[in-house]
Tab-separated table of C-alpha atoms in Angstrom:
chain	number	residue	atom	x	y	z
A	1	MET	CA	-35.228	-3.133	7.134
A	2	HIS	CA	-32.225	-1.047	7.863
A	3	LEU	CA	-29.608	-2.369	10.648
A	4	CYS	CA	-29.102	-2.209	14.058
A	5	ARG	CA	-25.860	-1.481	16.144
A	6	CYS	CA	-24.522	-4.873	17.297
A	7	GLY	CA	-26.200	-6.075	20.363
A	8	GLY	CA	-29.310	-4.282	19.760
A	9	ARG	CA	-32.109	-6.390	17.885
A	10	VAL	CA	-32.942	-6.279	14.276
A	11	GLY	CA	-36.313	-5.104	13.742
A	12	ASN	CA	-37.797	-1.878	11.863
A	13	THR	CA	-34.320	0.558	13.383
A	14	THR	CA	-33.988	3.564	11.601
A	15	THR	CA	-30.260	5.071	10.789
A	16	ASN	CA	-30.407	7.319	13.485
A	17	GLU	CA	-28.512	4.999	15.328
A	18	LEU	CA	-25.649	5.717	13.262
A	19	PRO	CA	-24.024	9.711	13.710
A	20	ALA	CA	-26.153	11.850	11.446
A	21	LYS	CA	-23.563	14.147	9.947
A	22	THR	CA	-19.658	12.292	10.109
A	23	PHE	CA	-16.509	14.206	8.940
A	24	LEU	CA	-13.517	11.611	7.383
A	25	LYS	CA	-9.730	12.978	6.680
A	26	SER	CA	-8.710	10.932	4.098
A	27	PRO	CA	-4.544	11.578	3.992
A	28	ALA	CA	-2.427	10.762	0.767
A	29	LYS	CA	0.929	8.651	0.781
A	30	ILE	CA	4.355	8.882	-0.818
A	31	ASN	CA	6.597	6.325	-1.597
A	32	LEU	CA	9.871	6.542	0.256
A	33	GLY	CA	11.492	4.623	-2.554
A	34	LEU	CA	10.011	2.418	-5.248
A	35	ARG	CA	11.661	-0.871	-6.684
A	36	VAL	CA	9.994	-2.610	-9.138
A	37	GLY	CA	10.625	-5.697	-10.792
A	38	PRO	CA	9.454	-7.768	-14.013
A	39	LEU	CA	6.036	-8.292	-15.322
A	40	SER	CA	5.125	-11.439	-13.734
A	41	GLY	CA	3.032	-14.365	-14.706
A	42	ASP	CA	-0.182	-12.397	-13.193
A	43	GLY	CA	-0.005	-9.553	-14.857
A	44	PHE	CA	1.603	-7.561	-12.583
A	45	HIS	CA	4.560	-6.280	-11.250
A	46	PRO	CA	6.166	-7.073	-7.849
A	47	LEU	CA	7.510	-4.085	-6.032
A	48	GLN	CA	9.172	-2.488	-2.853
A	49	SER	CA	8.703	0.641	-1.296
A	50	LEU	CA	8.348	2.227	2.308
A	51	PHE	CA	4.877	3.557	2.281
A	52	VAL	CA	3.913	6.691	4.537
A	53	ARG	CA	1.127	8.811	4.871
A	54	VAL	CA	1.493	12.696	4.508
A	55	SER	CA	-0.563	15.639	5.440
A	56	LEU	CA	-1.945	16.612	2.363
A	57	HIS	CA	-5.362	15.266	2.512
A	58	ASP	CA	-9.407	15.268	0.948
A	59	GLU	CA	-12.344	15.676	3.107
A	60	ILE	CA	-15.452	13.663	3.270
A	61	ARG	CA	-18.886	14.566	4.506
A	62	VAL	CA	-20.823	11.558	5.593
A	63	GLU	CA	-24.787	12.258	6.224
A	64	THR	CA	-26.924	9.368	7.616
A	65	THR	CA	-30.015	9.890	4.021
A	66	ASP	CA	-32.600	7.624	2.274
A	67	ARG	CA	-30.764	6.875	-0.818
A	68	PHE	CA	-27.088	6.460	-1.153
A	69	ALA	CA	-25.544	9.421	-3.325
A	70	LEU	CA	-21.811	10.501	-4.570
A	71	THR	CA	-21.146	14.372	-4.584
A	72	CYS	CA	-17.383	15.546	-5.274
A	73	ASN	CA	-15.975	19.239	-5.870
A	74	ASP	CA	-13.653	18.537	-8.525
A	75	PRO	CA	-15.991	17.661	-12.261
A	76	SER	CA	-13.304	15.199	-13.380
A	77	ILE	CA	-13.417	12.641	-10.895
A	78	PRO	CA	-16.256	10.379	-11.335
A	79	THR	CA	-19.049	10.033	-9.034
A	80	ASP	CA	-20.566	6.578	-10.142
A	81	GLY	CA	-20.099	3.019	-10.332
A	82	ARG	CA	-16.001	3.921	-10.903
A	83	ASN	CA	-15.433	5.600	-8.246
A	84	LEU	CA	-13.752	3.382	-5.461
A	85	LEU	CA	-15.849	5.222	-2.476
A	86	THR	CA	-18.739	3.931	-4.617
A	87	ARG	CA	-17.192	0.177	-4.462
A	88	ALA	CA	-16.397	0.141	-1.244
A	89	TYR	CA	-19.815	1.184	0.049
A	90	HIS	CA	-21.159	-1.793	-2.215
A	91	ALA	CA	-18.206	-4.342	-1.504
A	92	TYR	CA	-19.080	-3.418	2.222
A	93	PHE	CA	-22.557	-4.320	1.999
A	94	LYS	CA	-22.667	-6.961	-0.920
A	95	ASN	CA	-24.430	-9.320	1.501
A	96	LEU	CA	-26.991	-7.725	2.918
A	97	SER	CA	-30.306	-6.581	1.202
A	98	ASN	CA	-31.733	-3.474	2.504
A	99	PRO	CA	-28.206	-1.600	4.400
A	100	PRO	CA	-28.113	1.860	5.424
A	101	THR	CA	-27.812	4.670	2.786
A	102	PHE	CA	-25.365	7.839	2.508
A	103	LYS	CA	-25.249	11.029	1.313
A	104	ILE	CA	-21.190	11.310	0.855
A	105	HIS	CA	-19.611	14.178	-0.279
A	106	LEU	CA	-15.733	14.118	-1.060
A	107	GLU	CA	-13.768	17.253	-1.200
A	108	LYS	CA	-10.433	17.157	-3.010
A	109	ASN	CA	-7.293	18.403	-2.055
A	110	ILE	CA	-5.356	15.348	-2.977
A	111	PRO	CA	-5.386	16.098	-7.045
A	112	TRP	CA	-6.176	12.613	-9.197
A	113	GLY	CA	-3.244	10.882	-11.527
A	114	GLY	CA	-0.333	12.035	-8.554
A	115	GLY	CA	0.551	8.770	-7.826
A	116	VAL	CA	-0.106	9.608	-4.190
A	117	GLY	CA	-2.985	7.325	-3.466
A	118	GLY	CA	-6.063	9.661	-3.274
A	119	GLY	CA	-8.729	7.383	-4.866
A	120	SER	CA	-7.580	4.827	-2.106
A	121	SER	CA	-7.229	6.113	0.416
A	122	ASN	CA	-10.960	8.205	0.552
A	123	ALA	CA	-12.364	4.088	0.171
A	124	ALA	CA	-9.853	2.980	2.993
A	125	GLU	CA	-11.357	5.802	4.972
A	126	PHE	CA	-14.982	5.352	4.590
A	127	LEU	CA	-14.380	1.419	4.799
A	128	LYS	CA	-12.836	2.306	8.654
A	129	PHE	CA	-15.898	4.746	9.658
A	130	LEU	CA	-18.305	1.382	8.199
A	131	HIS	CA	-16.649	-0.810	10.493
A	132	ARG	CA	-16.449	2.075	13.093
A	133	GLN	CA	-20.392	1.401	13.598
A	134	LYS	CA	-20.775	-1.961	14.711
A	135	LEU	CA	-23.616	-2.931	12.852
A	136	CYS	CA	-25.252	-6.027	12.819
A	137	GLY	CA	-24.313	-8.582	10.059
A	138	SER	CA	-21.582	-6.106	8.494
A	139	PRO	CA	-17.755	-7.571	8.359
A	140	SER	CA	-15.454	-9.219	9.991
A	141	PHE	CA	-12.001	-6.906	10.783
A	142	GLU	CA	-10.436	-9.188	8.512
A	143	GLU	CA	-13.140	-9.700	5.782
A	144	LEU	CA	-13.092	-5.751	5.833
A	145	LEU	CA	-9.089	-6.558	4.947
A	146	LEU	CA	-9.729	-9.387	2.198
A	147	ILE	CA	-12.179	-6.126	0.890
A	148	ALA	CA	-9.956	-3.521	0.846
A	149	LYS	CA	-7.305	-6.109	-1.242
A	150	ASN	CA	-9.907	-6.855	-3.566
A	151	LEU	CA	-10.590	-3.038	-3.796
A	152	GLY	CA	-7.263	-1.782	-4.997
A	153	SER	CA	-3.256	-2.383	-4.283
A	154	ASP	CA	-2.887	-0.003	-2.420
A	155	ILE	CA	-5.880	0.603	0.007
A	156	PRO	CA	-4.916	-2.298	2.533
A	157	PHE	CA	-1.916	0.366	3.560
A	158	PHE	CA	-4.468	3.134	4.428
A	159	MET	CA	-6.211	0.955	6.949
A	160	HIS	CA	-2.708	1.512	8.851
A	161	SER	CA	-1.553	3.696	11.143
A	162	THR	CA	1.541	3.309	10.764
A	163	PRO	CA	4.644	3.601	7.983
A	164	CYS	CA	4.600	0.296	5.814
A	165	TYR	CA	6.982	-1.824	4.119
A	166	ALA	CA	5.133	-2.647	1.027
A	167	GLU	CA	5.766	-6.077	-1.442
A	168	GLY	CA	3.736	-8.071	-3.818
A	169	ARG	CA	1.506	-5.752	-5.756
A	170	GLY	CA	1.818	-2.928	-2.693
A	171	GLU	CA	-0.324	-5.223	-0.459
A	172	ILE	CA	1.520	-7.327	1.352
A	173	LEU	CA	2.236	-4.936	3.815
A	174	THR	CA	4.876	-5.047	7.376
A	175	THR	CA	4.630	-2.443	9.736
A	176	VAL	CA	7.282	-0.469	10.793
A	177	ASP	CA	7.865	2.630	13.680
A	178	PRO	CA	6.732	6.323	13.154
A	179	ILE	CA	8.820	8.704	11.109
A	180	PRO	CA	9.865	12.017	12.106
A	181	ALA	CA	7.308	14.713	10.892
A	182	LEU	CA	9.718	15.320	8.016
A	183	PRO	CA	8.946	18.736	5.947
A	184	ILE	CA	8.196	18.089	2.721
A	185	ILE	CA	6.702	19.488	-0.789
A	186	LEU	CA	4.276	18.268	-3.075
A	187	ALA	CA	4.648	19.395	-6.843
A	188	GLY	CA	4.275	18.070	-10.662
A	189	THR	CA	2.821	19.312	-13.905
A	190	GLY	CA	-0.864	18.661	-12.982
A	191	THR	CA	-1.284	16.038	-15.942
A	192	PRO	CA	-1.891	12.596	-15.013
A	193	LEU	CA	0.687	9.919	-16.811
A	194	ALA	CA	-0.277	7.538	-18.234
A	195	THR	CA	0.121	4.264	-16.074
A	196	THR	CA	-0.285	1.429	-18.431
A	197	LYS	CA	2.113	3.513	-21.051
A	198	VAL	CA	4.698	3.711	-18.136
A	199	PHE	CA	4.851	0.426	-16.939
A	200	LYS	CA	4.834	-0.495	-20.668
A	201	ILE	CA	8.037	1.839	-21.335
A	202	TYR	CA	9.622	0.129	-18.157
A	203	ASP	CA	8.784	-3.009	-19.269
A	204	SER	CA	11.305	-2.367	-22.582
A	205	THR	CA	14.493	-1.573	-20.280
A	206	SER	CA	14.619	-5.029	-19.313
A	207	PRO	CA	14.124	-4.866	-15.633
A	208	SER	CA	16.339	-6.627	-12.982
A	209	GLU	CA	14.415	-9.410	-10.403
A	210	LEU	CA	13.928	-7.247	-7.279
A	211	THR	CA	17.131	-7.310	-4.617
A	212	PRO	CA	16.607	-6.608	-0.317
A	213	PHE	CA	15.148	-3.372	-0.094
A	214	PRO	CA	17.832	-1.030	2.108
A	215	MET	CA	14.997	-0.726	4.841
A	216	ASP	CA	17.436	-0.538	7.528
A	217	GLN	CA	19.831	2.597	6.068
A	218	ALA	CA	16.700	4.044	4.437
A	219	TYR	CA	15.189	4.796	8.139
A	220	GLN	CA	18.181	5.582	10.158
A	221	ILE	CA	18.487	8.419	7.821
A	222	LEU	CA	14.919	9.333	8.170
A	223	THR	CA	14.983	9.094	11.856
A	224	GLN	CA	17.872	11.783	11.685
A	225	ARG	CA	15.718	14.177	10.853
A	226	ASN	CA	16.481	15.651	6.971
A	227	GLY	CA	16.454	13.107	4.488
A	228	LEU	CA	20.325	14.108	3.689
A	229	GLY	CA	21.554	10.417	1.884
A	230	LEU	CA	18.856	8.660	0.950
A	231	GLU	CA	19.345	9.523	-2.994
A	232	LYS	CA	22.258	6.743	-2.565
A	233	ILE	CA	20.412	3.545	-1.222
A	234	ILE	CA	16.644	4.357	-2.306
A	235	GLN	CA	15.253	6.045	-5.725
A	236	ASN	CA	11.814	5.156	-8.018
A	237	ASP	CA	12.732	2.633	-10.926
A	238	LEU	CA	9.772	4.456	-13.302
A	239	GLN	CA	11.440	7.726	-12.726
A	240	THR	CA	13.930	7.592	-15.002
A	241	VAL	CA	11.476	6.607	-18.114
A	242	VAL	CA	8.784	8.846	-16.943
A	243	GLU	CA	11.293	11.826	-17.523
A	244	LYS	CA	12.813	10.683	-20.811
A	245	GLU	CA	9.488	10.530	-22.293
A	246	TRP	CA	7.590	13.649	-20.427
A	247	PRO	CA	10.418	16.406	-20.618
A	248	GLU	CA	8.614	18.402	-18.248
A	249	MET	CA	8.650	15.940	-15.497
A	250	LYS	CA	12.395	16.170	-15.037
A	251	ARG	CA	11.988	20.220	-14.812
A	252	VAL	CA	9.423	19.687	-11.780
A	253	ARG	CA	12.208	17.691	-9.995
A	254	SER	CA	15.094	19.972	-10.798
A	255	LEU	CA	13.969	23.049	-9.735
A	256	LEU	CA	12.849	21.058	-6.298
A	257	GLU	CA	16.065	20.297	-5.552
A	258	ASN	CA	17.829	23.596	-5.989
A	259	SER	CA	15.305	24.767	-3.963
A	260	GLY	CA	17.043	23.415	-0.633
A	261	ALA	CA	15.537	19.724	-0.714
A	262	ASN	CA	18.149	17.341	0.914
A	263	TYR	CA	15.961	14.726	-1.473
A	264	THR	CA	13.165	14.691	-4.392
A	265	SER	CA	12.192	11.965	-6.150
A	266	MET	CA	8.776	10.938	-7.767
A	267	SER	CA	6.502	8.779	-6.235
A	268	GLY	CA	4.391	6.249	-7.333
A	269	SER	CA	3.875	6.273	-11.358
A	270	GLY	CA	2.028	10.133	-11.502
A	271	PHE	CA	3.002	13.377	-11.754
A	272	ILE	CA	3.537	14.393	-8.062
A	273	TYR	CA	7.336	14.328	-6.708
A	274	TYR	CA	8.042	15.704	-2.807
A	275	SER	CA	10.891	16.516	-1.316
A	276	ILE	CA	12.339	16.538	1.908
A	277	TYR	CA	13.854	19.773	3.790
A	278	PRO	CA	15.961	20.317	6.697
A	279	SER	CA	14.142	22.414	7.904
A	280	VAL	CA	10.139	23.928	8.384
A	281	GLN	CA	11.821	27.530	7.614
A	282	ILE	CA	13.990	26.214	4.400
A	283	ARG	CA	10.440	24.520	2.719
A	284	ASP	CA	8.342	27.621	3.633
A	285	TYR	CA	10.966	29.888	1.516
A	286	ALA	CA	10.849	27.231	-1.337
A	287	LEU	CA	7.444	27.339	-1.445
A	288	GLN	CA	6.972	30.900	-1.893
A	289	THR	CA	9.781	30.945	-4.549
A	290	LEU	CA	8.232	27.711	-6.328
A	291	ARG	CA	4.903	28.717	-6.228
A	292	ASN	CA	4.227	30.357	-9.565
A	293	GLU	CA	6.414	28.025	-11.531
A	294	LEU	CA	4.109	24.589	-11.030
A	295	PRO	CA	0.632	24.009	-11.750
A	296	PHE	CA	0.625	22.274	-8.505
A	297	ILE	CA	2.577	22.585	-5.562
A	298	LYS	CA	1.655	22.072	-1.672
A	299	GLY	CA	3.891	22.227	1.363
A	300	ALA	CA	2.995	19.278	3.684
A	301	HIS	CA	4.798	17.014	6.485
A	302	ILE	CA	5.578	13.203	6.901
A	303	LEU	CA	2.515	11.745	9.394
C-alpha cells in the first residue's frame, strides 16, 4: 500500500499522486570565518561561523518508480547507504512499512571533499522535497529538523533559505538578514583533505577557547558589497595548519589573492578557497586568467 496525500483516504493509492518527475537545485555553502575551539568531551569541536549559500549547485532529478535507486554522474561518489541522499530517504520513512519509492539521479557540480557542504545540501533539498508532498504519516516539520540534525551537522543550515550564524557543531543556527549577491570564485586543488588529520594537527596547536564572533562588523562589511576589510576580523582557524601540511593549498590562496580579490579564505576543512571580488568584471577576468592554473575553479555569487 502506498501513501496518499493528507486529507485523502489511505488505501490502495499509487505514487501517481506524487510528481512524476521533479528537478531540485542543491546549492553549496561557504564559511565566512570559521572559529574552532578545543576538542570537547563529546568528541566534537565547538565552532563559530557565518554560513551562506552560493550559486554553485548540484542538480537532483527525482522520479517516482517501483523501487528506490540512486545514480550519479561522478563515479567516485557512493550511491549506496553511505550517500546522504539514501540515508535521508530511509530516515524520513523509517516508521513506514511501505513508503513511496524514487529513482534519483544526482548530477554533481560541487566537488566532493571541498568543504562547501555538497552532500549535506543534497540531503536537505531532498528532505524538503519530501516534506512539500504532505504525505500521510510523514514527519512534522519539527521532526524533519531533527532528522536533518541527526544526519549531519551541516544539514540543518540547508533547511533555511537565509544566511545563518552557526554555533555548536554547526547545528545551532541563528538566521540573519540576506547578504548582497557578491561575486566570488571557488577554487582548489581538487584533492580532498583528510578531515580527521586536519583536526588532529589543529588539536596539537592547543587552540584557545572561543571568544565572541564579530558578527556585526562582518555583516557591515559584507553589506558594503565588496568584502574589503574582512581579513582584519575573520579567518578560518584551520587554514594555517592546512597550508603548513599541504603547501599546494597555499599556492591556491596566493593565486586568488593576487587576482584582484578583496578577501580570500579557505572554506570549512576541505580543499576549496573562496575569493570575494569588488565587481563581476574583475571576477570574470580573474576566472579567465586562472582557469589553466588551478584544477578546480568556478565563478559564482552569494545567494
